[in-house]
Amino acid sequence: MITETKINLSEQTRERLLAAARLVFSKNGFQNATVREICRHAEVNIAAVNYYFSSKEALFAATLNFEPLLALCKETSQSPICAQVRLLNFIHDFLIQLLDKKEFSVQCQFMARELAEPTPVLEKIVQEAIVPIHQFVANLVREIVGEQISEAELRRCVFSIFGQCVYYRHGQPVIQRLHPNLSYDHKEIEAIAKHIGEFSLAGLKQFAQNKCP
Amino acid sequence: MITETKINLSEQTRERLLAAARLVFSKNGFQNATVREICRHAEVNIAAVNYYFSSKEALFAATLNFEPLLALCKETSQSPICAQVRLLNFIHDFLIQLLDKKEFSVQCQFMARELAEPTPVLEKIVQEAIVPIHQFVANLVREIVGEQISEAELRRCVFSIFGQCVYYRHGQPVIQRLHPNLSYDHKEIEAIAKHIGEFSLAGLKQFAQNKCP
DNA sequence: AAGTGTATCAAACGTTTGTTTTGAAGTAAA
DNA sequence: TTTACTTCAAAACAAACGTTTGATACACTT
C-alpha cells in the first residue's frame, strides 16, 4: 500500500514534469525554455529533470507524441469518400491540432517550432511525423490531380498546402501585431480551414486531369 | 591625411562588424547568434560591439534594412499592367529576396526569422516592413478579386500567399531533410515562383467578380 | 613636449544556463 | 534496530552569455 502511494507520488512528479515541459516548450521553443521555468511550473525541484530524464534534451524527446498527427493520416485513408473531401477534412483537422488550444495538441506545436529552430531531436521529428504526414498529403494530391504530375510539381503543391496552414502558427507573433483583435476561436479556425481548403483545391484544379464530381 | 586613414580604418571595423552581424544573425537568428562569433567573423575585438553599437540588440537593429523589401512594393504599384501579372512579379521578386543567396537579401531573411522567435526589435520590423508589404499584397488581391470581398477573406488570401512563400525559408531545416538533393538555385526559384503564382491566382479566381483578360 | 580624444585589446565582470553533487527524510528488508 | 534503497531538495558546479573595465597605442592639438 505504502509502496503504491510512493510510486504514485513519484509518478505524479514525473507526469507533472512532463505536462509542464509540454507547456513551456510549446510556448518558448526548446532553446528558450529553461529547466528552471519548467520545474517552477511543475512545482518540483530543479534536479528532478535530470533525475527522471537525465537531460533537458531527453525530457524534450519524452514530451513528443506523434499519435494525434499520425492519426490524421490514418483515419481517412481507406475512406470511400472522394479525395477532395478527404483533403478538406485533413486540412481542417490539421489546423485544429495546430491552433486549437483546447485540443491536447500542444505536442503538435513542437513541429512548427522545430521548423525554425532545429534541435538535435529534429531528425526524429522529421522521420517519424513530418515524412509520413507529407507523404499522406502527397498521396491525396496525386489522387486529386492524377498520375501525370511531376515529382517536383507534386512536392510544390504539398508545400503550398502546408505553408498556408503552418503560417497561422508560425507567424503568430506577427499576425498578433498585424491584427490584434484576431483570436483563434473555434469559429475562426473553421473559417480558416474552409478558406485554405477551397483555395488549395482551386490551385490544384489546374493540374487535374480527372475531377471528383 | 592621417586622420582620414584612421577614420577609414575605424569605419572599416564598423562596416566589417555590420557585415558579419548580418551574416551570423541571418544564419542563427538573434538569440542563437553570439557576439563572440560575430566578432570572430569580423576579426575584431569583442568589445567593439558595445563600443560602436552599445549593445547586441542595437547592433541587430542596425543591420536591418527594409529598402529591398519596400522597393518590391513601390516598383509595380503605378504600373499599367494588370494586377494578376503584378502579383506574379511580386511573388517572384519576393522569393528571390527570400531565397537567393546571391542577392544582398540577407537582411530580408531576418523577417522570416523574426516570425518564429520574437525579439524586442520585432515591433519595428512589423511596423516598418511587414505592415506595408502585407498592405501592398492586400491591395493587389482586392484589385484582382474586386471590392466585394470581406476583410476577413482578404486577410486570409494574403496569408495564403505569404504562407506559401515563407514556408520555403522557414521550413528549410525540414525541407532539407525531406529532400536532401533540393537546392535553391536560380532555376528552382523560378519554378517555385511560377508554381506559387499560378496556384494563388487559381485560388483567388473563385473570389473574383471581374477578371483580367 | 605635454595633453586630448579615439580605437583597440586582453581580461574580468555578473548572470544565466544545464548539470552534478551532497545529504536529509522516508520506506522496505534483514 | 539496523541496513539498504528510493526520493528529492538545497547547494554547488562548469560553461557560455552579453557587457564592462582599464591599459595601451596612436594621431592630433596646443
Coordinates of C-alpha atoms (C1' of nucleotides) in Angstrom, one line a residue:
Chain A
M1 CA 0.0 0.0 0.0
I2 CA 2.6 2.4 1.1
T3 CA 4.8 1.4 -1.9
E4 CA 1.9 2.1 -4.3
T5 CA 1.5 5.5 -2.7
K6 CA 5.1 6.2 -3.1
I7 CA 5.1 5.1 -6.7
N8 CA 2.0 7.2 -7.4
L9 CA 3.7 10.2 -5.9
S10 CA 6.8 9.8 -7.9
E11 CA 4.8 9.1 -11.0
Q12 CA 2.9 12.3 -10.2
T13 CA 6.1 14.3 -10.2
R14 CA 7.2 12.7 -13.5
E15 CA 3.8 13.4 -15.0
R16 CA 3.7 16.9 -13.7
L17 CA 7.1 17.5 -15.1
L18 CA 6.0 16.2 -18.5
A19 CA 2.9 18.3 -18.5
A20 CA 4.9 21.4 -17.6
A21 CA 7.6 20.6 -20.1
R22 CA 5.0 20.4 -22.9
L23 CA 3.5 23.7 -21.9
V24 CA 6.8 25.6 -21.6
F25 CA 8.4 24.0 -24.6
S26 CA 5.5 24.8 -26.9
K27 CA 5.4 28.3 -25.5
N28 CA 9.1 29.2 -25.8
G29 CA 10.6 26.5 -28.0
F30 CA 13.4 24.2 -27.0
Q31 CA 16.2 26.7 -26.8
N32 CA 14.4 29.5 -24.9
A33 CA 12.7 27.2 -22.5
T34 CA 14.6 26.8 -19.2
V35 CA 14.7 23.9 -16.9
R36 CA 14.1 26.2 -14.0
E37 CA 10.9 27.5 -15.5
I38 CA 9.6 24.0 -16.2
C39 CA 10.4 22.9 -12.7
R40 CA 8.8 26.0 -11.2
H41 CA 5.7 25.4 -13.2
A42 CA 5.6 21.7 -12.2
E43 CA 6.4 22.7 -8.6
V44 CA 9.3 20.3 -8.3
N45 CA 13.0 20.7 -7.7
I46 CA 15.4 21.6 -10.5
A47 CA 17.2 18.4 -10.1
A48 CA 14.1 16.4 -10.9
V49 CA 14.6 16.9 -14.7
N50 CA 18.0 15.2 -14.7
Y51 CA 16.8 12.6 -12.1
Y52 CA 13.9 11.4 -14.2
F53 CA 15.0 12.2 -17.7
S54 CA 18.8 12.5 -17.4
S55 CA 18.9 15.6 -19.6
K56 CA 16.8 18.5 -20.9
E57 CA 17.0 17.1 -24.4
A58 CA 15.8 13.7 -23.3
L59 CA 12.9 15.4 -21.5
F60 CA 12.1 17.2 -24.7
A61 CA 12.1 13.9 -26.6
A62 CA 9.9 12.4 -24.0
T63 CA 7.3 15.1 -24.5
L64 CA 7.0 14.3 -28.1
N65 CA 3.8 12.4 -29.1
F66 CA 3.1 11.9 -32.8
E67 CA 0.0 9.9 -32.4
P68 CA -2.5 12.8 -32.9
L69 CA -0.7 13.8 -36.0
L70 CA -0.3 10.3 -37.4
A71 CA -4.0 9.6 -36.6
L72 CA -4.8 12.3 -39.1
C73 CA -3.2 10.3 -41.8
K74 CA -4.8 7.0 -40.9
E75 CA -8.4 7.9 -40.3
T76 CA -9.4 9.0 -43.8
S77 CA -7.0 6.9 -45.9
Q78 CA -9.3 4.0 -46.5
S79 CA -12.5 6.1 -46.7
P80 CA -14.8 5.7 -49.6
I81 CA -15.4 9.5 -50.0
C82 CA -13.5 11.3 -52.7
A83 CA -10.0 12.7 -52.3
Q84 CA -11.1 16.3 -52.4
V85 CA -13.3 15.9 -49.4
R86 CA -10.6 13.9 -47.6
L87 CA -8.1 16.7 -48.2
L88 CA -10.6 19.3 -46.8
N89 CA -11.0 17.1 -43.7
F90 CA -7.3 16.7 -43.3
I91 CA -6.7 20.5 -43.5
H92 CA -9.5 21.1 -41.0
D93 CA -8.2 18.5 -38.5
F94 CA -4.6 19.6 -39.0
L95 CA -5.5 23.2 -38.3
I96 CA -7.3 22.2 -35.1
Q97 CA -4.2 20.3 -34.0
L98 CA -2.1 23.3 -34.8
L99 CA -4.2 26.1 -33.5
D100 CA -6.9 25.0 -31.1
K101 CA -5.6 25.4 -27.5
K102 CA -8.4 23.3 -26.2
E103 CA -7.1 20.3 -28.1
F104 CA -4.3 18.4 -26.3
S105 CA -2.3 19.3 -29.4
V106 CA 0.4 21.2 -27.6
Q107 CA 2.7 18.4 -28.7
C108 CA 1.9 19.0 -32.3
Q109 CA 3.0 22.6 -32.0
F110 CA 6.6 21.5 -31.5
M111 CA 6.7 20.6 -35.2
A112 CA 6.0 24.2 -36.2
R113 CA 8.6 25.3 -33.7
E114 CA 11.2 23.0 -34.8
L115 CA 10.9 24.2 -38.4
A116 CA 12.5 27.4 -37.5
E117 CA 14.9 26.4 -34.8
P118 CA 16.5 23.0 -35.3
T119 CA 17.4 20.9 -32.3
P120 CA 19.2 17.6 -32.1
V121 CA 15.7 16.0 -31.9
L122 CA 14.7 17.4 -35.3
E123 CA 15.8 14.4 -37.2
K124 CA 13.5 12.2 -35.2
I125 CA 10.6 14.5 -35.6
V126 CA 11.1 14.7 -39.4
Q127 CA 11.3 11.0 -39.8
E128 CA 8.5 10.0 -37.5
A129 CA 6.0 12.7 -38.1
I130 CA 6.7 15.1 -41.0
V131 CA 7.7 12.5 -43.6
P132 CA 4.5 10.4 -43.1
I133 CA 2.2 13.4 -43.0
H134 CA 3.8 14.9 -46.1
Q135 CA 3.6 11.6 -47.8
F136 CA -0.1 11.3 -46.9
V137 CA -0.9 14.7 -48.3
A138 CA 1.2 13.9 -51.4
N139 CA -0.9 10.8 -52.0
L140 CA -4.1 12.8 -51.6
V141 CA -2.8 15.4 -54.1
R142 CA -1.8 12.8 -56.6
E143 CA -5.2 11.2 -56.3
I144 CA -6.8 14.5 -56.9
V145 CA -4.8 15.7 -59.9
G146 CA -3.9 12.4 -61.5
E147 CA -0.7 10.4 -62.0
Q148 CA 0.7 12.6 -64.7
I149 CA 2.0 15.3 -62.3
S150 CA 5.8 15.5 -62.0
E151 CA 7.5 14.8 -58.7
A152 CA 8.7 18.5 -58.4
E153 CA 5.2 19.9 -59.0
L154 CA 3.7 17.4 -56.6
R155 CA 6.2 18.5 -54.0
R156 CA 5.4 22.2 -54.5
C157 CA 1.7 21.5 -54.2
V158 CA 2.2 19.8 -50.9
F159 CA 4.4 22.7 -49.7
S160 CA 1.7 25.1 -50.7
I161 CA -0.8 23.4 -48.6
F162 CA 1.4 23.0 -45.6
G163 CA 2.8 26.5 -46.0
Q164 CA -0.7 28.0 -45.8
C165 CA -1.5 26.0 -42.6
V166 CA 1.7 26.5 -40.7
Y167 CA 1.8 30.2 -41.4
Y168 CA -1.0 30.8 -38.9
R169 CA 1.0 29.2 -36.1
H170 CA 4.5 30.2 -37.2
G171 CA 3.6 33.8 -38.0
Q172 CA 1.5 34.2 -34.8
P173 CA 3.8 36.9 -33.3
V174 CA 3.5 38.9 -36.4
I175 CA -0.2 38.2 -37.0
Q176 CA -0.9 39.2 -33.5
R177 CA 0.6 42.6 -34.1
L178 CA -1.0 42.9 -37.6
H179 CA -4.4 42.1 -36.3
P180 CA -4.6 42.4 -32.6
N181 CA -8.2 41.6 -32.4
L182 CA -7.8 38.2 -34.2
S183 CA -8.1 35.2 -32.0
Y184 CA -8.2 31.5 -33.0
D185 CA -11.6 30.6 -31.5
H186 CA -13.4 27.6 -32.9
K187 CA -15.4 29.7 -35.4
E188 CA -12.2 31.3 -36.8
I189 CA -10.5 28.0 -37.2
E190 CA -13.4 26.7 -39.2
A191 CA -13.3 29.7 -41.4
I192 CA -9.5 29.4 -41.9
A193 CA -9.9 25.7 -42.8
K194 CA -12.6 26.4 -45.2
H195 CA -10.6 29.1 -46.9
I196 CA -7.3 27.1 -47.2
G197 CA -9.3 24.1 -48.4
E198 CA -11.1 25.9 -51.2
F199 CA -8.0 28.0 -52.0
S200 CA -5.9 24.8 -52.4
L201 CA -8.5 22.8 -54.3
A202 CA -8.7 25.7 -56.8
G203 CA -5.0 25.7 -57.0
L204 CA -4.8 22.0 -57.6
K205 CA -7.5 22.0 -60.2
Q206 CA -5.2 23.4 -62.9
F207 CA -3.1 20.2 -62.6
A208 CA -6.0 17.9 -62.6
Q209 CA -6.9 15.6 -65.4
N210 CA -9.8 13.9 -63.7
K211 CA -12.1 15.6 -61.3
C212 CA -14.3 14.4 -58.4
P213 CA -18.0 15.1 -59.2
Chain B
M1 CA 45.5 62.6 -44.2
I2 CA 46.5 60.5 -41.3
T3 CA 43.1 61.3 -39.7
E4 CA 41.3 60.1 -42.7
T5 CA 43.3 56.9 -42.7
K6 CA 42.3 56.5 -39.0
I7 CA 38.7 57.2 -39.7
N8 CA 38.7 54.9 -42.7
L9 CA 40.1 52.2 -40.6
S10 CA 37.6 52.7 -37.8
E11 CA 34.8 52.8 -40.4
Q12 CA 36.2 49.6 -41.7
T13 CA 35.8 47.9 -38.4
R14 CA 32.3 49.2 -38.0
E15 CA 31.4 48.0 -41.5
R16 CA 33.1 44.7 -41.0
L17 CA 31.1 44.3 -37.8
L18 CA 27.8 45.1 -39.6
A19 CA 28.6 42.7 -42.4
A20 CA 29.5 39.9 -40.0
A21 CA 26.4 40.6 -37.9
R22 CA 24.2 40.4 -41.0
L23 CA 25.7 37.0 -41.8
V24 CA 25.6 35.5 -38.4
F25 CA 22.2 36.8 -37.4
S26 CA 20.6 35.6 -40.6
K27 CA 22.2 32.2 -40.1
N28 CA 21.4 31.7 -36.4
G29 CA 18.7 34.2 -35.5
F30 CA 19.1 36.8 -32.9
Q31 CA 19.0 34.6 -29.8
N32 CA 21.4 31.9 -31.0
A33 CA 23.9 34.3 -32.6
T34 CA 26.7 35.2 -30.2
V35 CA 28.6 38.4 -30.0
R36 CA 31.8 36.4 -29.9
E37 CA 31.0 34.6 -33.2
I38 CA 30.2 37.9 -34.9
C39 CA 33.5 39.4 -33.7
R40 CA 35.5 36.4 -34.6
H41 CA 34.0 36.5 -38.1
A42 CA 34.7 40.2 -38.4
E43 CA 38.2 39.8 -36.9
V44 CA 37.6 42.5 -34.3
N45 CA 37.7 42.5 -30.6
I46 CA 34.6 41.5 -28.6
A47 CA 34.4 45.0 -27.0
A48 CA 33.9 46.5 -30.5
V49 CA 30.2 45.6 -30.5
N50 CA 29.5 47.7 -27.4
Y51 CA 31.9 50.3 -28.4
Y52 CA 30.2 51.0 -31.7
F53 CA 26.7 50.0 -31.1
S54 CA 26.3 50.0 -27.3
S55 CA 24.5 46.6 -27.2
K56 CA 23.9 43.4 -29.2
E57 CA 20.3 44.4 -29.7
A58 CA 21.2 47.8 -31.1
L59 CA 23.7 46.1 -33.4
F60 CA 20.8 43.8 -34.6
A61 CA 18.6 46.9 -35.2
A62 CA 21.4 48.5 -37.1
T63 CA 21.7 45.5 -39.5
L64 CA 18.0 45.9 -40.5
N65 CA 17.5 47.3 -44.0
F66 CA 14.0 47.3 -45.3
E67 CA 14.7 49.1 -48.6
P68 CA 14.9 45.9 -50.7
L69 CA 11.5 44.8 -49.4
L70 CA 9.9 48.2 -49.6
A71 CA 11.2 48.5 -53.1
L72 CA 9.1 45.5 -54.1
C73 CA 6.0 47.4 -53.1
K74 CA 6.8 50.6 -55.0
E75 CA 8.1 49.5 -58.3
T76 CA 5.0 47.9 -59.7
S77 CA 2.3 49.9 -57.9
Q78 CA 1.8 52.5 -60.7
S79 CA 2.3 50.1 -63.5
P80 CA -0.2 49.9 -66.3
I81 CA -0.1 46.1 -66.5
C82 CA -2.9 44.2 -64.9
A83 CA -2.9 43.2 -61.2
Q84 CA -2.5 39.5 -61.9
V85 CA 0.8 40.0 -63.6
R86 CA 1.9 42.4 -60.9
L87 CA 1.1 39.8 -58.3
L88 CA 3.2 37.2 -60.2
N89 CA 6.1 39.7 -60.4
F90 CA 5.8 40.4 -56.7
I91 CA 5.9 36.8 -55.7
H92 CA 8.9 36.2 -58.0
D93 CA 10.8 39.1 -56.6
F94 CA 9.9 38.4 -53.0
L95 CA 11.1 34.8 -53.4
I96 CA 14.4 36.0 -54.8
Q97 CA 14.8 38.3 -51.8
L98 CA 13.9 35.4 -49.5
L99 CA 15.8 32.5 -51.1
D100 CA 18.5 33.7 -53.4
K101 CA 21.8 33.8 -51.6
K102 CA 23.4 35.8 -54.3
E103 CA 21.1 38.7 -53.6
F104 CA 22.2 41.0 -50.8
S105 CA 18.9 39.9 -49.3
V106 CA 20.4 38.5 -46.2
Q107 CA 18.7 41.4 -44.4
C108 CA 15.3 40.3 -45.6
Q109 CA 15.8 36.9 -44.1
F110 CA 15.5 38.4 -40.6
M111 CA 11.9 38.8 -41.3
A112 CA 11.3 35.2 -41.7
R113 CA 13.4 34.5 -38.6
E114 CA 11.6 37.0 -36.5
L115 CA 8.3 35.4 -37.3
A116 CA 9.2 32.4 -35.1
E117 CA 11.4 34.0 -32.5
P118 CA 10.2 37.4 -31.4
T119 CA 12.9 39.8 -30.2
P120 CA 12.4 43.3 -28.8
V121 CA 13.0 44.6 -32.3
L122 CA 10.1 42.7 -33.8
E123 CA 7.7 45.6 -33.3
K124 CA 9.9 47.8 -35.5
I125 CA 10.1 45.1 -38.2
V126 CA 6.4 44.6 -38.2
Q127 CA 5.5 48.3 -38.5
E128 CA 8.2 49.3 -41.0
A129 CA 8.3 46.2 -43.3
I130 CA 5.6 43.7 -42.7
V131 CA 2.6 46.0 -42.5
P132 CA 3.4 47.8 -45.7
I133 CA 4.2 44.6 -47.6
H134 CA 1.0 42.9 -46.4
Q135 CA -0.9 46.0 -47.3
F136 CA 0.6 46.0 -50.7
V137 CA -0.4 42.5 -51.4
A138 CA -3.8 43.1 -49.9
N139 CA -4.3 45.9 -52.4
L140 CA -3.3 43.7 -55.3
V141 CA -5.7 41.0 -54.2
R142 CA -8.5 43.4 -53.8
E143 CA -7.8 44.7 -57.3
I144 CA -7.9 41.2 -58.6
V145 CA -11.0 39.8 -56.9
G146 CA -13.0 43.0 -56.7
E147 CA -14.2 45.2 -53.9
Q148 CA -16.9 42.9 -52.6
I149 CA -14.6 40.6 -50.7
S150 CA -14.8 40.8 -46.9
E151 CA -12.0 42.0 -44.8
A152 CA -11.6 38.6 -43.2
E153 CA -11.4 36.8 -46.5
L154 CA -9.0 39.3 -47.9
R155 CA -6.7 38.8 -44.9
R156 CA -6.8 35.0 -45.4
C157 CA -5.9 35.4 -49.1
V158 CA -2.9 37.5 -48.2
F159 CA -1.9 34.9 -45.6
S160 CA -2.2 32.1 -48.1
I161 CA 0.2 33.9 -50.4
F162 CA 2.7 34.8 -47.8
G163 CA 2.4 31.4 -46.1
Q164 CA 3.4 29.6 -49.3
C165 CA 6.4 31.8 -49.9
V166 CA 7.7 31.9 -46.4
Y167 CA 7.4 28.2 -46.0
Y168 CA 10.4 27.6 -48.2
R169 CA 12.7 29.6 -46.0
H170 CA 11.1 28.9 -42.7
G171 CA 10.8 25.2 -43.3
Q172 CA 14.3 24.9 -44.7
P173 CA 15.7 22.7 -42.0
V174 CA 12.8 20.3 -42.5
I175 CA 12.8 20.5 -46.3
Q176 CA 16.5 19.9 -46.4
R177 CA 15.9 16.6 -44.6
L178 CA 12.8 15.7 -46.6
H179 CA 14.5 16.4 -50.0
P180 CA 18.3 16.4 -49.5
N181 CA 19.0 17.0 -53.1
L182 CA 16.9 20.1 -53.4
S183 CA 18.8 23.4 -53.6
Y184 CA 17.5 26.9 -54.3
D185 CA 19.4 27.7 -57.5
H186 CA 18.0 30.3 -59.8
K187 CA 16.1 27.7 -61.9
E188 CA 14.4 26.2 -58.9
I189 CA 13.4 29.7 -57.6
E190 CA 11.8 30.5 -60.9
A191 CA 9.9 27.2 -60.8
I192 CA 8.7 27.9 -57.3
A193 CA 7.6 31.4 -58.2
K194 CA 5.7 30.1 -61.2
H195 CA 4.0 27.5 -59.1
I196 CA 3.0 29.7 -56.2
G197 CA 1.9 32.4 -58.6
E198 CA -0.4 30.1 -60.6
F199 CA -1.6 28.3 -57.5
S200 CA -2.5 31.5 -55.9
L201 CA -4.2 33.1 -58.9
A202 CA -6.3 30.0 -59.2
G203 CA -7.2 30.2 -55.6
L204 CA -8.1 33.9 -55.9
K205 CA -10.2 33.3 -59.0
Q206 CA -13.1 31.9 -57.0
F207 CA -13.5 35.2 -55.2
A208 CA -13.2 37.3 -58.4
Q209 CA -16.1 39.2 -60.0
N210 CA -14.1 40.8 -62.8
K211 CA -11.1 39.1 -64.4
C212 CA -8.1 40.4 -66.3
P213 CA -8.1 39.3 -69.9
Chain C
dA1 C1' 56.6 68.4 -25.3
dA2 C1' 52.7 67.8 -22.9
dG3 C1' 47.9 67.0 -23.3
dT4 C1' 43.5 65.2 -25.6
dG5 C1' 40.5 62.1 -27.6
dT6 C1' 39.8 57.9 -30.3
dA7 C1' 40.4 53.0 -31.4
dT8 C1' 41.6 48.6 -29.9
dC9 C1' 42.7 44.9 -26.9
dA10 C1' 43.0 41.3 -23.1
dA11 C1' 40.9 40.3 -19.1
dA12 C1' 37.4 40.0 -16.0
dC13 C1' 32.6 41.0 -14.5
dG14 C1' 28.0 39.4 -13.2
dT15 C1' 24.2 36.4 -15.0
dT16 C1' 22.1 32.6 -16.6
dT17 C1' 22.3 28.2 -18.5
dG18 C1' 22.1 22.8 -17.9
dT19 C1' 24.0 19.6 -14.9
dT20 C1' 26.0 17.3 -10.7
dT21 C1' 26.9 16.5 -6.0
dT22 C1' 25.6 16.1 -1.3
dG23 C1' 22.8 14.8 2.2
dA24 C1' 18.4 14.5 4.6
dA25 C1' 14.0 12.0 5.0
dG26 C1' 11.2 8.1 4.5
dT27 C1' 10.4 3.2 3.4
dA28 C1' 11.4 -1.9 3.0
dA29 C1' 14.0 -5.7 4.1
dA30 C1' 17.2 -8.2 7.4
Chain D
dT1 C1' 17.2 -1.9 15.5
dT2 C1' 20.0 -1.9 11.8
dT3 C1' 20.8 -1.8 6.9
dA4 C1' 20.0 -0.6 2.2
dC5 C1' 17.4 1.8 -1.1
dT6 C1' 14.5 5.3 -3.1
dT7 C1' 13.0 10.0 -3.5
dC8 C1' 14.0 14.6 -3.7
dA9 C1' 15.6 19.3 -2.3
dA10 C1' 19.4 22.7 -1.5
dA11 C1' 23.5 23.9 -3.0
dA12 C1' 27.4 23.9 -5.9
dC13 C1' 29.2 23.2 -10.5
dA14 C1' 31.3 24.3 -15.1
dA15 C1' 30.3 26.6 -19.2
dA16 C1' 28.5 30.3 -22.0
dC17 C1' 26.5 34.5 -22.5
dG18 C1' 26.5 40.0 -23.0
dT19 C1' 28.8 43.6 -21.1
dT20 C1' 32.4 46.4 -18.7
dT21 C1' 36.8 47.7 -17.4
dG22 C1' 41.5 49.6 -17.5
dA23 C1' 45.5 49.7 -20.2
dT24 C1' 47.8 50.7 -24.5
dA25 C1' 48.9 52.8 -28.8
dC26 C1' 48.1 56.2 -31.9
dA27 C1' 47.0 60.8 -34.4
dC28 C1' 46.2 65.3 -33.5
dT29 C1' 46.1 69.8 -30.9
dT30 C1' 48.0 73.4 -28.1

